[in-house]
Structure formats: C-alpha cells, structure tokens
C-alpha cells in the first residue's frame, strides 16, 4: 500500500531544516557576519582597533565621541575607534567560541570512544567522569583562570577542561550500543552484518548530535567569556573581545550619550548568540527522524 | 535497594575527597606574594617564611590536608586569613548565606510555578501566538548571556516602574527586581523541559487509550500527562534548592546584595585559602547531596523504580 | 441475533494521509456493515489499512490523516463528519470502546490499574468513590483477574502482558459500550495466553451481548472468535461472509491466498 519512499537521512534533515524560515534567516546572518568580519579589515578606510585617535585641533584624545561619520560606532573612553574594536572583538570572541566548541567536542568524542570501546579503561574513566561531573564547573573555571596567566590560550584551555564531559558520555553510550550488537548472538547466527546496520543507524545520529553540541557550545563559550571578564579573569584589557567591550561599556549605561558603548557590543553579542542557539535547536529538530514524516 | 543507597553514599564521599584534594593542590599554585599583604616587598626572606609558616602554607600537602580534615571533624571551618583576617569562616558565611538563600529560594519558587505552567500551556498548543511568544522568550533568555539582560532589566525597569536600584533588607519593594531577574533563566529551563516531556508523553499509547475512553483532552492532560512529565523533572529540584545558597554574582553585584555571590571569586583573588576551601567544600557537598536526594525523589515517585524488577510479577 | 438494519454502516469511506510531499490514499472507498450482537472480524495483511479504519471510528487518526469522503452512519449520526472534541465525546467509550494491540504500553505506568479502570466507570457509569471501586473490582474479576481487590492498588509493570491486556479489556468494558473494537489484541501475546484472551472475549460477548469488531491478520485466531469475516486488501473490503463461507467457499483469489498461508 504505502510504497517505500526513498529515504535518505541527510536529505530529509536538510529538507526539514529548510522549512524553518527563522532558522534559515539566522543561518544566513551567521554566514554573513563571519564573511563580513573576515573582510572588514581589508575594506577601505578601516581604522586600527587599538590605535588612539587624537583631535588634530586640540591635541586631546578623541574620548567618548558618539557615533559620527568619522567614527561609525563612536569612540571609547581612551579614544579608540569603536567600529574597529567591535569587529576585532567579534573576531576574537568567535575565534574563542569556535575553538572551544570544536576542541571540547573533539576531546569528548575521543574520550567517549575509548571509554566505550576499551573495556579495561571503562572503570577508571567512569570514576573520573563521576568526580569531575560533581565538581561545580564555576569553581574549576575560576581557580584555573586565576592561577594561569590571563590570555587567549588560558581562556580556551579553561573552558575546554569541563566542556567535554557531556559529549563523552553521549559518545560512550552509543559506542556501547554498537559494541553490544557486535556480540549479539542472534545477529551472528542470522548473518546480518550487525556492524553495518549499527553504523547506518547510529552514525548519523552521532554526527547530528555532535553538530548540535558544537553549535550550542559556541554561545555558551561566549557567555563564559563574558562571565570571566566580569570577574576580572578574562582576556587582558589590551585585546578587544566582546566580553571586554561589554565590561568597558557597562559603567556608561546611566549616561544616555555614552550608552552606545554598551548597547552596541551587547546587541552584536546577542545577535550572535541568538543566531547560533536558534540554528542549533532548529538543526536538532530537523535531524530528529520523527520530524521527517 | 539499600545496597544501591550505600554505594551511592560511598561514591559521593569519595568524590568529595577528590574534589577537596584537587582544590587544595590548585590553591598551592597561587603566587606567594598574595598572602603577604601590601608591604611584602619590604619584608625580607626570613620574615616572609615566618608568616607563611604561621599560616600553615609551608607544610607538605598531606599535612595540610590532614589538618584540614581534623578541623572539619571538629566542626571548624577555619579562620579567614586575608579577606577578613582573624574572623572565623563560619561567621563570614553565616552573615552572607541568608541573603542569597532568601532571594534564591523566592526566585526558584517563582520559576518553578511559572515555568511549569508555561511549559504545560505550550505543550497543549493552545495558540500559535502564545507558542511563538513562549519560544521567543526561551530563546532570548537562554541565548543572551544573563550578565547582559540583567543590566538592561535593572536599568529600564527601575525607570519605568520607579523601583529602587539597590537592595535593602527592610524595603520589600527593592526585593522585586532582583528576585524576578534571577527567576527568568530558570523559568525558561523549566518551561522548556516541561514542554518537551509533555510533548513526548502525548505521543504515548496510554494517552491514546485515555482519549479513546472518552476522556476530554484537558482531563487527560491533567490526570495523566502532567504527572508523567513532571516526575523526571523532580530529580533536579533538591540540587537547585541547595544551589540557591551560591547566589548570583551578577545580581548581587548589580543590586549590592551582601550575599555569597561574589565571595568565592573574591576569596580566590585575595588568596584566602581557608575561605576558598570552606566554600568549595560546601558547594561540592551541596551538589552531591542534592543529586543524591534527587535520585531518592525519583525512586519515591516512580513505582517502576521503587518496586524493582525482582519483585514477583503477577 | 442479526437485525435487519446495521448498527454501524460504513459507506464508500476514503481516508488520505499526508506523507512528506505526497498524499496517499489509504482507505479507498470502503463499505462495511456491522450488525448488533455479532462478532465481525476484519482480516488482511499488515499495511492493508485495518488500524487506520478503526481509528477513524473513534477519531484517533494520526494528525496527518483525514477522512476525505464517505459516510460512517451510527445511530442516526454521520461520524465521518465529526470535527470537534464534543462530538467525539458522544461516541468514545460509551458507544464505541477500543482494546489496543500493545498491552505493555497501553496503561499509564504511574497509576494503579484499579484507578485506571475506575476512571472509565466514573466517566460513563455515573458512580463515584466506593461504589465505583466496587464496580471496578467486579469487572476486573469478570475479565479473569482473581483477587482483584488485592491487586487493585498494583501498578501495570507488576503484571504480565496477558494480565495487562485483561485490564485493558476491563477498561473498555467499564465504559459499557455498544461496540467493542479489538485491534489485534493478542498479537503481542504468546500463544497460550492468546487462547485465554480469545476465550474471555467470546464469553464476554455472550454475557453482555456485545457487538465486536475484531481486527487481525491471523486467520487462525479469527476462526475462533468471529461470526462473520470481512477480508481487507489495499484499503478495500474485497469479500464478506459468514465464517464458514469464507473458510470453505472463498470466492476471491486474495482470500484464497490468505487461507493457503495457514499452517
């Protein structure tokens, strides 16, 4: 009665994703944003994010100038160009976000594979997992960030240390399922290539879960960067990042004319995080076979 | 059943030991200068050593650890060395915990009620507009870092509603903003969970049976779906309650609340080792105890777990 | 036992489903009559559309399916045209009740079996509290659950598949329906339990003069319960007749092929 419609997991996932107009919009936003910040320094008339600009007439630093034709996003409290700083900061925050997301999921994948496959190490890794899982993440973050020298690598390292746990457990559970099927007597007798069936079913699930986790790790990492900067353990002040910019602008919220120094980085950051979050969730829904009809 | 409980308790204690040891080790990497106060460069080597030794920082780690546990067994959480020199840690904590606890509990209660209600309403799919708004809310609260929206909430809402900018214990009206702001994130979480669980349950066979019995949908949801969706959420409650003690560092600094919020960070920055250790101990302990009780709740509520598979089948 | 006018009459029913971008016609102009007091079995292979058909009778079709054309006449109403919950509440339970295929998941794991039967009683028999409970115990005993008052407060997972199916039947009976639909109620059970359940259904039918609509892909099972048999193939009824006629004097080649598959 119902013909076997040709079903390809990935095609169906992409189709389901495409139906979500909002997610598509945000996806284009992300792509557009990334493309832009890569090109931005090479566009004509771009200023340096760290250079301090001086008013030629008075000799004073161009402090706290609101957005104008010269400085599209205005200047900050020591005369730096906000437009350049925002995009430099976005580059930095995205770099941190992507690096952390990729690394912690990579580590999680590796650990998960070993955990699930190598029986001898299963006990040890399980214990380590349980212990680390019970330690409040913030404590480790703060302690490590404080002991190590502030810098980009420190921040990335610190965030990766705790982020791999979830992915590791997920991967390990899947590996265990495959491993058990391999020894499944029935499958051996019937001669079904258990391996192949397991791979076909589980691999797509694994890949889509990883993609989901990576896309949600990015806004989380950016959030942590803001947090660490808030408590003074973030990047050194000299390196522009969205966390730093927000911190610098925080004090100005009460002064209407200076509010742009907080609003602009806050809006840019929010657009980034909302985009990734929406796309990530939309992908999760799209890759769920229940939604493939 | 008892065996399971015992093994869980043992596992928890073991974890606690490891956590404390790790923190101890990490704290030892702090630069020595931090303990010596401001005029440290004026002290010569001998004087520095005497100070450090008096603080017990020169002992080998295992001695430090055993001293710590000895104190602990006697119920002594140590004495602060740099944050409030000479003041017992327990006193410092006693003064701060009530604030964080009070605000945290109030906001948790609100989140719980509001979140579950929102999630239920969204699962019932009563209207596209409602679901859209709900989703929008959840996305914004989850994606935008709390640090950002807390600031804007404080700024705009104090203006619009003429609320006080700072927290005062004796002015209840100043409690509103901090509690509400804090509750936003958790409300979104509960709403999302509830919606997901209920959506899952609605697809199950026993729901179809209830419908075919001739039960109106709203009763089906009230009497069958809601309970089943609610049970898996319960295990996270005890831990959440306990963690209200830790206080939000953002909220407390924005509204000048003298709670636990920034204490850990400041303690680490001031290298007040006893204080840090005590706080870490308490937080880890709470996390472990919270999960433990969460598991017990689950067992109590779900007859499948409680009665186990070994009890005879009829 | 058979009155001239059918209790339930399906006329040229068409049911369609939306799958991805395609619309599939699952029931293709089906007509069938059900008479009061009889036991009518619908047989067919998996995928013939049997479940879809009966789900449409109580309005629990999956969300992507709908009735496109045709009538379902029952007591002067055309069920096929029902849209709102209020309309369906007139039918579900008290007129038509259903026994599902999968006893392991048909009951709410977090509530006692007694309470789930009692719920149906409160809904349809207007009893409450102690009286409802007494009646629930009576029905549970009636379906073969001994010591029902002791087992009342037990939970579904404490029962075996066969016992759970009895509970499901008890729930259906508690609604005091005119028509009882059994959607492959024994498929998930093993053979010995199967026989018990079939015996139970037969007894209940005689005792309560039930009208039963029995779905199965298993002709052997059908032979034990049905008075009449309708053979379904690809969304249509291709042959209807008395049990004996179908088995000994089948007319349609498909029916013959089905019979030939019996051991």
Short mmCIF file of N, CA and C in Angstrom, two decimals, chain C residues 5-124:
data_model
loop_
_atom_site.label_atom_id
_atom_site.label_comp_id
_atom_site.label_asym_id
_atom_site.label_seq_id
_atom_site.Cartn_x
_atom_site.Cartn_y
_atom_site.Cartn_z
N UNK C 5 -31.39 -4.01 10.19
CA UNK C 5 -30.69 -2.76 9.98
C UNK C 5 -29.35 -2.80 10.71
N UNK C 6 -28.27 -2.41 10.03
CA UNK C 6 -26.96 -2.48 10.69
C UNK C 6 -26.82 -1.45 11.80
N UNK C 7 -26.06 -1.79 12.82
CA UNK C 7 -25.79 -0.87 13.91
C UNK C 7 -24.83 0.23 13.44
N UNK C 8 -23.82 -0.22 12.69
CA UNK C 8 -22.84 0.72 12.18
C UNK C 8 -22.71 0.48 10.69
N UNK C 9 -22.74 1.52 9.91
CA UNK C 9 -22.67 1.33 8.47
C UNK C 9 -21.64 2.25 7.86
N UNK C 10 -20.64 1.66 7.24
CA UNK C 10 -19.61 2.46 6.58
C UNK C 10 -19.88 2.45 5.09
N UNK C 11 -19.93 3.64 4.49
CA UNK C 11 -20.25 3.71 3.06
C UNK C 11 -19.18 4.47 2.30
N UNK C 12 -18.52 3.77 1.41
CA UNK C 12 -17.56 4.40 0.48
C UNK C 12 -16.59 5.31 1.19
N UNK C 13 -16.02 4.84 2.26
CA UNK C 13 -15.12 5.66 3.05
C UNK C 13 -13.78 5.83 2.34
N UNK C 14 -13.31 7.08 2.32
CA UNK C 14 -11.98 7.35 1.75
C UNK C 14 -11.16 8.08 2.80
N UNK C 15 -10.00 7.54 3.12
CA UNK C 15 -9.12 8.19 4.09
C UNK C 15 -7.77 8.44 3.45
N UNK C 16 -7.28 9.67 3.60
CA UNK C 16 -5.99 10.01 2.99
C UNK C 16 -4.98 10.44 4.06
N UNK C 17 -3.71 10.26 3.71
CA UNK C 17 -2.63 10.66 4.61
C UNK C 17 -1.65 11.55 3.87
N UNK C 18 -1.06 12.48 4.62
CA UNK C 18 -0.02 13.30 4.01
C UNK C 18 1.34 12.82 4.48
N UNK C 19 2.14 12.32 3.53
CA UNK C 19 3.49 11.89 3.88
C UNK C 19 4.48 12.76 3.12
N UNK C 20 5.24 13.56 3.84
CA UNK C 20 6.17 14.49 3.19
C UNK C 20 5.40 15.30 2.16
N UNK C 21 5.73 15.17 0.90
CA UNK C 21 5.02 15.98 -0.08
C UNK C 21 3.93 15.21 -0.81
N UNK C 22 3.75 13.96 -0.42
CA UNK C 22 2.77 13.18 -1.16
C UNK C 22 1.52 12.96 -0.34
N UNK C 23 0.42 12.82 -1.05
CA UNK C 23 -0.82 12.44 -0.39
C UNK C 23 -1.14 11.02 -0.80
N UNK C 24 -1.29 10.18 0.22
CA UNK C 24 -1.52 8.77 -0.06
C UNK C 24 -2.93 8.38 0.35
N UNK C 25 -3.60 7.65 -0.51
CA UNK C 25 -4.95 7.21 -0.19
C UNK C 25 -4.85 5.84 0.48
N UNK C 26 -5.19 5.80 1.75
CA UNK C 26 -5.02 4.55 2.49
C UNK C 26 -6.29 3.71 2.46
N UNK C 27 -7.42 4.37 2.64
CA UNK C 27 -8.69 3.65 2.55
C UNK C 27 -9.38 4.14 1.27
N UNK C 28 -9.69 3.20 0.39
CA UNK C 28 -10.09 3.61 -0.96
C UNK C 28 -11.54 3.29 -1.30
N UNK C 29 -12.43 3.88 -0.58
CA UNK C 29 -13.84 3.61 -0.90
C UNK C 29 -14.29 2.31 -0.27
N UNK C 30 -14.29 2.29 1.06
CA UNK C 30 -14.59 1.06 1.78
C UNK C 30 -16.04 1.07 2.27
N UNK C 31 -16.70 -0.04 2.10
CA UNK C 31 -18.07 -0.15 2.62
C UNK C 31 -18.19 -1.41 3.47
N UNK C 32 -18.88 -1.28 4.59
CA UNK C 32 -18.98 -2.41 5.50
C UNK C 32 -20.15 -2.19 6.45
N UNK C 33 -20.85 -3.24 6.80
CA UNK C 33 -21.93 -3.14 7.78
C UNK C 33 -21.63 -3.97 9.00
N UNK C 34 -22.01 -3.43 10.14
CA UNK C 34 -21.83 -4.15 11.39
C UNK C 34 -23.18 -4.27 12.06
N UNK C 35 -23.56 -5.50 12.40
CA UNK C 35 -24.89 -5.71 12.97
C UNK C 35 -24.80 -5.96 14.46
N UNK C 36 -25.86 -5.59 15.15
CA UNK C 36 -25.85 -5.69 16.60
C UNK C 36 -25.70 -7.12 17.05
N UNK C 37 -24.86 -7.31 18.04
CA UNK C 37 -24.71 -8.63 18.65
C UNK C 37 -23.77 -9.56 17.92
N UNK C 38 -23.23 -9.13 16.78
CA UNK C 38 -22.37 -10.06 16.07
C UNK C 38 -20.91 -9.78 16.37
N UNK C 39 -20.11 -10.76 15.95
CA UNK C 39 -18.68 -10.57 16.06
C UNK C 39 -18.12 -10.58 14.64
N UNK C 40 -17.73 -9.40 14.17
CA UNK C 40 -17.24 -9.28 12.81
C UNK C 40 -15.73 -9.12 12.83
N UNK C 41 -15.06 -9.97 12.08
CA UNK C 41 -13.61 -9.87 12.03
C UNK C 41 -13.19 -9.23 10.72
N UNK C 42 -12.23 -8.34 10.80
CA UNK C 42 -11.63 -7.77 9.59
C UNK C 42 -10.22 -8.34 9.49
N UNK C 43 -9.99 -9.07 8.42
CA UNK C 43 -8.65 -9.64 8.26
C UNK C 43 -7.97 -9.04 7.06
N UNK C 44 -6.66 -9.06 7.11
CA UNK C 44 -5.88 -8.54 6.00
C UNK C 44 -4.43 -8.51 6.43
N UNK C 45 -3.58 -8.35 5.47
CA UNK C 45 -2.16 -8.30 5.82
C UNK C 45 -1.81 -6.97 6.46
N UNK C 46 -0.61 -6.91 6.99
CA UNK C 46 -0.14 -5.64 7.55
C UNK C 46 -0.09 -4.61 6.45
N UNK C 47 -0.55 -3.44 6.76
CA UNK C 47 -0.49 -2.40 5.75
C UNK C 47 -1.76 -2.27 4.94
N UNK C 48 -2.73 -3.19 5.18
CA UNK C 48 -3.97 -3.11 4.42
C UNK C 48 -4.80 -1.92 4.85
N UNK C 49 -4.54 -1.41 6.04
CA UNK C 49 -5.29 -0.24 6.49
C UNK C 49 -6.28 -0.54 7.59
N UNK C 50 -6.17 -1.71 8.21
CA UNK C 50 -7.17 -2.10 9.21
C UNK C 50 -7.16 -1.16 10.41
N UNK C 51 -5.94 -0.87 10.92
CA UNK C 51 -5.86 0.00 12.09
C UNK C 51 -6.38 1.38 11.78
N UNK C 52 -6.01 1.87 10.60
CA UNK C 52 -6.47 3.19 10.19
C UNK C 52 -7.99 3.23 10.21
N UNK C 53 -8.60 2.19 9.70
CA UNK C 53 -10.06 2.15 9.63
C UNK C 53 -10.68 2.28 11.02
N UNK C 54 -10.23 1.46 11.95
CA UNK C 54 -10.87 1.51 13.25
C UNK C 54 -10.54 2.78 14.02
N UNK C 55 -9.34 3.32 13.79
CA UNK C 55 -9.02 4.57 14.48
C UNK C 55 -9.96 5.68 14.03
N UNK C 56 -10.37 5.62 12.78
CA UNK C 56 -11.27 6.66 12.30
C UNK C 56 -12.64 6.56 12.96
N UNK C 57 -12.96 5.36 13.47
CA UNK C 57 -14.26 5.20 14.08
C UNK C 57 -14.37 5.90 15.44
N UNK C 58 -13.22 6.11 16.11
CA UNK C 58 -13.32 6.86 17.36
C UNK C 58 -12.52 8.16 17.30
N UNK C 59 -12.06 8.50 16.13
CA UNK C 59 -11.45 9.81 15.97
C UNK C 59 -10.05 9.93 16.54
N UNK C 60 -9.27 8.88 16.48
CA UNK C 60 -7.89 8.97 16.94
C UNK C 60 -6.91 8.71 15.80
N UNK C 61 -7.30 9.13 14.62
CA UNK C 61 -6.37 9.04 13.49
C UNK C 61 -5.14 9.90 13.78
N UNK C 62 -4.00 9.48 13.23
CA UNK C 62 -2.81 10.31 13.37
C UNK C 62 -3.05 11.67 12.74
N UNK C 63 -2.26 12.64 13.20
CA UNK C 63 -2.52 14.03 12.80
C UNK C 63 -2.44 14.25 11.30
N UNK C 64 -1.66 13.45 10.60
CA UNK C 64 -1.53 13.73 9.17
C UNK C 64 -2.51 12.94 8.32
N UNK C 65 -3.58 12.43 8.98
CA UNK C 65 -4.59 11.70 8.19
C UNK C 65 -5.96 12.34 8.33
N UNK C 66 -6.81 12.11 7.36
CA UNK C 66 -8.16 12.67 7.45
C UNK C 66 -9.13 11.89 6.57
N UNK C 67 -10.41 12.04 6.91
CA UNK C 67 -11.44 11.39 6.09
C UNK C 67 -11.76 12.31 4.93
N UNK C 68 -11.59 11.78 3.75
CA UNK C 68 -11.77 12.62 2.57
C UNK C 68 -13.18 12.54 2.00
N UNK C 69 -13.76 11.36 2.10
CA UNK C 69 -15.11 11.19 1.53
C UNK C 69 -15.78 10.00 2.19
N UNK C 70 -17.07 9.88 2.03
CA UNK C 70 -17.78 8.71 2.53
C UNK C 70 -18.54 8.99 3.80
N UNK C 71 -19.24 7.97 4.30
CA UNK C 71 -20.05 8.14 5.50
C UNK C 71 -19.80 7.03 6.49
N UNK C 72 -19.94 7.37 7.74
CA UNK C 72 -19.97 6.33 8.77
C UNK C 72 -21.25 6.59 9.57
N UNK C 73 -22.24 5.75 9.35
CA UNK C 73 -23.53 6.01 9.98
C UNK C 73 -23.70 5.19 11.23
N UNK C 74 -24.05 5.87 12.29
CA UNK C 74 -24.25 5.20 13.56
C UNK C 74 -25.35 5.93 14.31
N UNK C 75 -26.38 5.20 14.66
CA UNK C 75 -27.49 5.77 15.43
C UNK C 75 -27.89 7.15 14.93
N UNK C 76 -28.02 7.24 13.64
CA UNK C 76 -28.51 8.49 13.08
C UNK C 76 -27.46 9.58 12.94
N UNK C 77 -26.23 9.32 13.31
CA UNK C 77 -25.17 10.33 13.16
C UNK C 77 -24.20 9.89 12.07
N UNK C 78 -23.60 10.86 11.41
CA UNK C 78 -22.53 10.53 10.47
C UNK C 78 -21.20 10.86 11.13
N UNK C 79 -20.59 9.85 11.67
CA UNK C 79 -19.35 10.06 12.42
C UNK C 79 -18.24 10.62 11.55
N UNK C 80 -18.31 10.29 10.26
CA UNK C 80 -17.23 10.74 9.37
C UNK C 80 -17.12 12.25 9.34
N UNK C 81 -18.23 12.93 9.69
CA UNK C 81 -18.21 14.39 9.62
C UNK C 81 -17.83 15.03 10.95
N UNK C 82 -17.54 14.25 11.98
CA UNK C 82 -17.20 14.82 13.28
C UNK C 82 -15.91 15.62 13.23
N UNK C 83 -15.93 16.80 13.85
CA UNK C 83 -14.73 17.61 13.87
C UNK C 83 -14.30 17.96 15.28
N UNK C 84 -15.27 18.25 16.14
CA UNK C 84 -14.89 18.78 17.45
C UNK C 84 -14.83 17.68 18.50
N UNK C 85 -14.14 18.01 19.59
CA UNK C 85 -13.99 17.03 20.66
C UNK C 85 -15.35 16.71 21.26
N UNK C 86 -16.21 17.71 21.38
CA UNK C 86 -17.53 17.49 21.97
C UNK C 86 -18.29 16.42 21.22
N UNK C 87 -18.19 16.46 19.88
CA UNK C 87 -18.90 15.44 19.12
C UNK C 87 -18.34 14.07 19.42
N UNK C 88 -17.01 13.97 19.43
CA UNK C 88 -16.40 12.67 19.66
C UNK C 88 -16.68 12.14 21.06
N UNK C 89 -16.81 13.06 22.02
CA UNK C 89 -17.07 12.60 23.38
C UNK C 89 -18.41 11.88 23.47
N UNK C 90 -19.29 12.10 22.49
CA UNK C 90 -20.55 11.38 22.49
C UNK C 90 -20.35 9.91 22.13
N UNK C 91 -19.27 9.65 21.42
CA UNK C 91 -19.05 8.30 20.90
C UNK C 91 -18.04 7.52 21.73
N UNK C 92 -16.94 8.19 22.05
CA UNK C 92 -15.83 7.47 22.65
C UNK C 92 -16.19 6.85 23.98
N UNK C 93 -15.89 5.60 24.10
CA UNK C 93 -16.17 4.95 25.38
C UNK C 93 -17.59 4.45 25.44
N UNK C 94 -18.53 5.36 25.55
CA UNK C 94 -19.87 4.90 25.85
C UNK C 94 -20.57 4.24 24.67
N UNK C 95 -20.19 4.61 23.45
CA UNK C 95 -20.77 3.91 22.30
C UNK C 95 -19.77 2.93 21.72
N UNK C 96 -18.58 3.43 21.46
CA UNK C 96 -17.55 2.57 20.88
C UNK C 96 -16.31 2.61 21.76
N UNK C 97 -15.87 1.45 22.19
CA UNK C 97 -14.66 1.38 23.01
C UNK C 97 -13.63 0.52 22.30
N UNK C 98 -12.37 0.73 22.64
CA UNK C 98 -11.33 0.02 21.88
C UNK C 98 -10.34 -0.69 22.78
N UNK C 99 -9.94 -1.88 22.35
CA UNK C 99 -8.87 -2.60 23.03
C UNK C 99 -7.65 -2.54 22.12
N UNK C 100 -6.56 -2.03 22.64
CA UNK C 100 -5.39 -1.79 21.80
C UNK C 100 -4.52 -3.01 21.67
N UNK C 101 -3.59 -2.87 20.72
CA UNK C 101 -2.76 -4.00 20.39
C UNK C 101 -1.64 -4.27 21.38
N UNK C 102 -1.08 -3.21 21.95
CA UNK C 102 0.15 -3.37 22.70
C UNK C 102 -0.12 -3.21 24.19
N UNK C 103 -0.32 -4.28 24.91
CA UNK C 103 -0.68 -4.13 26.32
C UNK C 103 0.44 -3.55 27.17
N UNK C 104 1.68 -3.69 26.72
CA UNK C 104 2.78 -3.23 27.57
C UNK C 104 2.82 -1.71 27.70
N UNK C 105 2.28 -1.01 26.69
CA UNK C 105 2.36 0.45 26.78
C UNK C 105 1.00 1.11 26.88
N UNK C 106 -0.05 0.30 26.92
CA UNK C 106 -1.38 0.89 26.88
C UNK C 106 -1.82 1.47 28.22
N UNK C 107 -1.12 1.13 29.28
CA UNK C 107 -1.54 1.61 30.60
C UNK C 107 -0.54 2.63 31.13
N UNK C 108 -1.03 3.59 31.90
CA UNK C 108 -0.18 4.60 32.48
C UNK C 108 0.67 3.99 33.59
N UNK C 109 1.99 3.99 33.41
CA UNK C 109 2.84 3.30 34.39
C UNK C 109 2.83 3.91 35.78
N UNK C 110 2.39 5.14 35.89
CA UNK C 110 2.46 5.77 37.20
C UNK C 110 1.16 5.70 37.98
N UNK C 111 0.17 5.04 37.44
CA UNK C 111 -1.09 4.94 38.17
C UNK C 111 -1.51 3.49 38.34
N UNK C 112 -2.21 3.23 39.42
CA UNK C 112 -2.61 1.85 39.70
C UNK C 112 -3.61 1.38 38.66
N UNK C 113 -3.65 0.05 38.44
CA UNK C 113 -4.58 -0.47 37.44
C UNK C 113 -6.01 -0.21 37.88
N UNK C 114 -6.23 -0.32 39.18
CA UNK C 114 -7.58 -0.08 39.68
C UNK C 114 -8.07 1.31 39.35
N UNK C 115 -7.21 2.28 39.55
CA UNK C 115 -7.64 3.65 39.31
C UNK C 115 -7.94 3.88 37.84
N UNK C 116 -7.22 3.17 36.97
CA UNK C 116 -7.45 3.38 35.55
C UNK C 116 -8.78 2.78 35.11
N UNK C 117 -9.18 1.69 35.75
CA UNK C 117 -10.49 1.13 35.44
C UNK C 117 -11.57 2.03 36.03
N UNK C 118 -11.31 2.47 37.26
CA UNK C 118 -12.28 3.30 37.96
C UNK C 118 -12.57 4.56 37.19
N UNK C 119 -11.54 5.09 36.55
CA UNK C 119 -11.71 6.31 35.77
C UNK C 119 -12.79 6.14 34.72
N UNK C 120 -12.75 5.00 34.03
CA UNK C 120 -13.74 4.74 32.99
C UNK C 120 -15.14 4.65 33.59
N UNK C 121 -15.21 4.06 34.78
CA UNK C 121 -16.51 3.91 35.43
C UNK C 121 -17.07 5.27 35.82
N UNK C 122 -16.22 6.09 36.38
CA UNK C 122 -16.66 7.42 36.79
C UNK C 122 -17.12 8.22 35.56
N UNK C 123 -16.41 8.03 34.47
CA UNK C 123 -16.75 8.76 33.25
C UNK C 123 -18.10 8.34 32.69
N UNK C 124 -18.36 7.04 32.69
CA UNK C 124 -19.51 6.57 31.93
C UNK C 124 -20.64 5.98 32.74
#
